[in-house]
Amino acid sequence: MDEIGAFERKSAAGWERPERAVLAYRAVVIALVAGVAETLLRAAQALEDPGVPVAGVAVALTIRAGIYLAVFALAARMLFGSLWARGILVVGLGTVGLASLVAEPVGALLAADRLSAVFTGVTPVAVTLGLFRAVHVVAVLVMIPAAIQAGTTTGSTEVRPTAAGAGRRARLRPW
């Protein structure tokens, strides 16, 4: 067997993945790590307030964990050549995901009377949260074109000799 999914066998040792697919996968993982770190820091901040119900924070964390696990599963599928997983990630993270990341900062900028008001009362925790958010946004912005460019080749039909019969046609899927 010379191919499986979107990958070609380059040696007896293994299958070669497209570089852009690997970059897109790594960017998703970096975005997930930044998102988890931001979520945990926000949860810790919320739990410092004695009036916040712990059950509410636990439910929010459970929902986020489910979303993050689903995104990771899609990223893993994308890495192994799944076109539908790549499409879901590009569309989902490129629209709803990115919008949810930038809505709060853009809203704060629009609500401020002047730009300096946005930075009034900035704490080290707020700066850390901002850094996590920035890493998250940049990772998503790296993932989208990398995932799209990973699939720029078109599928072709080649004649490949096989053990069962010379000249069998094999359909090559685009990455």
mmCIF file of C-alpha atoms in Angstrom:
data_model
loop_
_atom_site.group_PDB
_atom_site.id
_atom_site.type_symbol
_atom_site.label_atom_id
_atom_site.label_comp_id
_atom_site.label_asym_id
_atom_site.label_seq_id
_atom_site.Cartn_x
_atom_site.Cartn_y
_atom_site.Cartn_z
ATOM 1 C CA MET A 1 0.000 0.000 0.000
ATOM 2 C CA ASP A 2 1.515 3.295 -1.121
ATOM 3 C CA GLU A 3 -0.985 5.670 0.458
ATOM 4 C CA ILE A 4 -3.516 5.970 3.235
ATOM 5 C CA GLY A 5 -5.924 8.875 3.448
ATOM 6 C CA ALA A 6 -3.993 12.005 2.604
ATOM 7 C CA PHE A 7 -0.567 10.604 3.376
ATOM 8 C CA GLU A 8 2.007 8.894 1.244
ATOM 9 C CA ARG A 9 4.368 6.255 2.462
ATOM 10 C CA LYS A 10 7.912 7.600 2.092
ATOM 11 C CA SER A 11 9.734 4.756 3.779
ATOM 12 C CA ALA A 12 9.151 1.501 5.564
ATOM 13 C CA ALA A 13 9.238 3.486 8.813
ATOM 14 C CA GLY A 14 6.117 5.529 8.317
ATOM 15 C CA TRP A 15 3.819 7.962 6.609
ATOM 16 C CA GLU A 16 4.652 11.546 5.775
ATOM 17 C CA ARG A 17 2.182 14.243 6.776
ATOM 18 C CA PRO A 18 2.000 17.537 4.890
ATOM 19 C CA GLU A 19 3.987 20.257 6.691
ATOM 20 C CA ARG A 20 1.026 22.650 6.669
ATOM 21 C CA ALA A 21 -1.170 20.007 8.301
ATOM 22 C CA VAL A 22 1.372 19.584 11.089
ATOM 23 C CA LEU A 23 1.610 23.369 11.506
ATOM 24 C CA ALA A 24 -2.202 23.659 11.667
ATOM 25 C CA TYR A 25 -2.360 20.875 14.270
ATOM 26 C CA ARG A 26 0.346 22.475 16.404
ATOM 27 C CA ALA A 27 -1.410 25.839 16.204
ATOM 28 C CA VAL A 28 -4.665 24.255 17.398
ATOM 29 C CA VAL A 29 -2.854 22.622 20.311
ATOM 30 C CA ILE A 30 -1.204 25.932 21.259
ATOM 31 C CA ALA A 31 -4.593 27.663 21.059
ATOM 32 C CA LEU A 32 -6.089 24.961 23.275
ATOM 33 C CA VAL A 33 -3.322 25.272 25.870
ATOM 34 C CA ALA A 34 -3.762 29.052 25.956
ATOM 35 C CA GLY A 35 -7.547 28.648 26.210
ATOM 36 C CA VAL A 36 -7.288 26.143 29.049
ATOM 37 C CA ALA A 37 -4.830 28.384 30.918
ATOM 38 C CA GLU A 38 -7.103 31.405 30.515
ATOM 39 C CA THR A 39 -10.150 29.398 31.588
ATOM 40 C CA LEU A 40 -8.455 28.069 34.708
ATOM 41 C CA LEU A 41 -7.175 31.513 35.678
ATOM 42 C CA ARG A 42 -10.638 33.023 35.197
ATOM 43 C CA ALA A 43 -12.185 30.209 37.256
ATOM 44 C CA ALA A 44 -9.660 30.758 40.036
ATOM 45 C CA GLN A 45 -10.452 34.468 39.944
ATOM 46 C CA ALA A 46 -14.193 33.779 40.127
ATOM 47 C CA LEU A 47 -13.795 31.368 43.037
ATOM 48 C CA GLU A 48 -12.015 34.044 45.088
ATOM 49 C CA ASP A 49 -15.378 35.811 45.383
ATOM 50 C CA PRO A 50 -17.346 34.153 48.217
ATOM 51 C CA GLY A 51 -20.658 34.998 46.520
ATOM 52 C CA VAL A 52 -19.942 32.956 43.387
ATOM 53 C CA PRO A 53 -21.639 29.534 43.374
ATOM 54 C CA VAL A 54 -19.071 26.764 42.981
ATOM 55 C CA ALA A 55 -21.594 24.647 41.073
ATOM 56 C CA GLY A 56 -21.922 27.358 38.424
ATOM 57 C CA VAL A 57 -18.166 27.522 37.945
ATOM 58 C CA ALA A 58 -18.007 23.717 37.774
ATOM 59 C CA VAL A 59 -20.711 23.621 35.081
ATOM 60 C CA ALA A 60 -18.920 26.310 33.064
ATOM 61 C CA LEU A 61 -15.629 24.404 33.355
ATOM 62 C CA THR A 62 -17.323 21.170 32.266
ATOM 63 C CA ILE A 63 -18.799 22.848 29.181
ATOM 64 C CA ARG A 64 -15.421 24.369 28.281
ATOM 65 C CA ALA A 65 -13.682 21.030 28.811
ATOM 66 C CA GLY A 66 -16.147 19.383 26.415
ATOM 67 C CA ILE A 67 -15.537 22.055 23.788
ATOM 68 C CA TYR A 68 -11.762 21.798 24.167
ATOM 69 C CA LEU A 69 -11.865 17.994 23.921
ATOM 70 C CA ALA A 70 -14.020 18.183 20.788
ATOM 71 C CA VAL A 71 -11.616 20.667 19.181
ATOM 72 C CA PHE A 72 -8.657 18.451 20.096
ATOM 73 C CA ALA A 73 -10.389 15.403 18.615
ATOM 74 C CA LEU A 74 -11.069 17.335 15.406
ATOM 75 C CA ALA A 75 -7.443 18.493 15.290
ATOM 76 C CA ALA A 76 -6.242 14.916 15.671
ATOM 77 C CA ARG A 77 -8.566 13.798 12.876
ATOM 78 C CA MET A 78 -7.301 16.683 10.727
ATOM 79 C CA LEU A 79 -3.711 15.603 11.362
ATOM 80 C CA PHE A 80 -4.562 12.139 10.077
ATOM 81 C CA GLY A 81 -6.021 13.518 6.868
ATOM 82 C CA SER A 82 -9.708 14.069 7.601
ATOM 83 C CA LEU A 83 -11.031 16.703 5.221
ATOM 84 C CA TRP A 84 -14.298 17.152 7.123
ATOM 85 C CA ALA A 85 -12.455 17.738 10.425
ATOM 86 C CA ARG A 86 -10.244 20.315 8.730
ATOM 87 C CA GLY A 87 -13.301 22.051 7.314
ATOM 88 C CA ILE A 88 -15.074 22.145 10.659
ATOM 89 C CA LEU A 89 -11.993 23.576 12.352
ATOM 90 C CA VAL A 90 -11.418 26.236 9.701
ATOM 91 C CA VAL A 91 -15.045 27.345 9.644
ATOM 92 C CA GLY A 92 -15.756 26.897 13.369
ATOM 93 C CA LEU A 93 -12.585 28.403 14.778
ATOM 94 C CA GLY A 94 -12.339 30.951 11.987
ATOM 95 C CA THR A 95 -15.804 32.371 12.662
ATOM 96 C CA VAL A 96 -17.456 31.614 15.994
ATOM 97 C CA GLY A 97 -14.212 30.785 17.782
ATOM 98 C CA LEU A 98 -12.364 33.883 16.646
ATOM 99 C CA ALA A 99 -15.391 36.117 17.209
ATOM 100 C CA SER A 100 -15.733 34.860 20.789
ATOM 101 C CA LEU A 101 -12.071 35.643 21.420
ATOM 102 C CA VAL A 102 -12.135 39.207 20.128
ATOM 103 C CA ALA A 103 -15.676 40.259 21.176
ATOM 104 C CA GLU A 104 -14.754 41.119 24.792
ATOM 105 C CA PRO A 105 -11.637 43.201 24.002
ATOM 106 C CA VAL A 106 -13.332 45.002 21.110
ATOM 107 C CA GLY A 107 -16.369 45.668 23.311
ATOM 108 C CA ALA A 108 -14.137 47.163 26.003
ATOM 109 C CA LEU A 109 -12.457 49.405 23.432
ATOM 110 C CA LEU A 110 -15.780 50.566 22.023
ATOM 111 C CA ALA A 111 -17.267 51.219 25.474
ATOM 112 C CA ALA A 112 -14.324 53.357 26.626
ATOM 113 C CA ASP A 113 -14.528 57.120 26.331
ATOM 114 C CA ARG A 114 -10.824 57.283 25.588
ATOM 115 C CA LEU A 115 -8.133 54.691 24.961
ATOM 116 C CA SER A 116 -6.338 55.312 28.254
ATOM 117 C CA ALA A 117 -9.512 54.329 30.138
ATOM 118 C CA VAL A 118 -9.101 50.753 28.876
ATOM 119 C CA PHE A 119 -5.768 50.450 30.674
ATOM 120 C CA THR A 120 -6.854 52.045 33.953
ATOM 121 C CA GLY A 121 -6.544 49.651 36.875
ATOM 122 C CA VAL A 122 -4.659 46.952 34.966
ATOM 123 C CA THR A 123 -3.416 44.187 37.267
ATOM 124 C CA PRO A 124 -0.804 41.483 36.705
ATOM 125 C CA VAL A 125 -3.626 38.932 36.443
ATOM 126 C CA ALA A 126 -5.316 41.028 33.742
ATOM 127 C CA VAL A 127 -2.045 41.237 31.822
ATOM 128 C CA THR A 128 -1.598 37.464 32.115
ATOM 129 C CA LEU A 129 -5.157 36.884 30.884
ATOM 130 C CA GLY A 130 -4.481 39.253 27.991
ATOM 131 C CA LEU A 131 -1.330 37.350 27.056
ATOM 132 C CA PHE A 132 -3.191 34.027 27.105
ATOM 133 C CA ARG A 133 -5.912 35.556 24.914
ATOM 134 C CA ALA A 134 -3.340 37.035 22.507
ATOM 135 C CA VAL A 135 -1.550 33.683 22.135
ATOM 136 C CA HIS A 136 -4.923 32.022 21.571
ATOM 137 C CA VAL A 137 -5.893 34.511 18.828
ATOM 138 C CA VAL A 138 -2.512 34.339 17.078
ATOM 139 C CA ALA A 139 -2.563 30.531 17.141
ATOM 140 C CA VAL A 140 -6.013 30.474 15.526
ATOM 141 C CA LEU A 141 -4.852 33.001 12.922
ATOM 142 C CA VAL A 142 -1.889 30.720 12.121
ATOM 143 C CA MET A 143 -4.061 27.584 12.016
ATOM 144 C CA ILE A 144 -6.621 28.872 9.511
ATOM 145 C CA PRO A 145 -4.317 29.548 6.530
ATOM 146 C CA ALA A 146 -2.110 26.561 7.368
ATOM 147 C CA ALA A 147 -5.097 24.224 7.301
ATOM 148 C CA ILE A 148 -6.419 25.773 4.105
ATOM 149 C CA GLN A 149 -3.014 25.635 2.388
ATOM 150 C CA ALA A 150 -2.559 22.038 3.453
ATOM 151 C CA GLY A 151 -5.317 21.158 1.015
ATOM 152 C CA THR A 152 -4.347 23.205 -2.021
ATOM 153 C CA THR A 153 -3.382 20.212 -4.131
ATOM 154 C CA THR A 154 -6.127 18.631 -6.173
ATOM 155 C CA GLY A 155 -6.911 14.970 -6.247
ATOM 156 C CA SER A 156 -5.544 13.142 -9.256
ATOM 157 C CA THR A 157 -5.853 9.705 -10.670
ATOM 158 C CA GLU A 158 -2.550 7.963 -11.149
ATOM 159 C CA VAL A 159 -1.704 4.577 -12.489
ATOM 160 C CA ARG A 160 0.299 2.722 -9.887
ATOM 161 C CA PRO A 161 1.586 -0.793 -10.154
ATOM 162 C CA THR A 162 0.248 -3.049 -7.429
ATOM 163 C CA ALA A 163 0.977 -6.578 -6.335
ATOM 164 C CA ALA A 164 -2.522 -7.713 -7.378
ATOM 165 C CA GLY A 165 -2.375 -6.277 -10.858
ATOM 166 C CA ALA A 166 -0.238 -3.881 -12.798
ATOM 167 C CA GLY A 167 -1.857 -0.662 -13.801
ATOM 168 C CA ARG A 168 -4.634 -0.377 -11.205
ATOM 169 C CA ARG A 169 -5.969 3.143 -10.884
ATOM 170 C CA ALA A 170 -5.754 4.670 -7.421
ATOM 171 C CA ARG A 171 -7.701 7.783 -6.452
ATOM 172 C CA LEU A 172 -5.464 10.147 -4.479
ATOM 173 C CA ARG A 173 -7.324 12.363 -2.049
ATOM 174 C CA PRO A 174 -6.226 15.992 -1.734
ATOM 175 C CA TRP A 175 -4.790 17.005 1.554
#
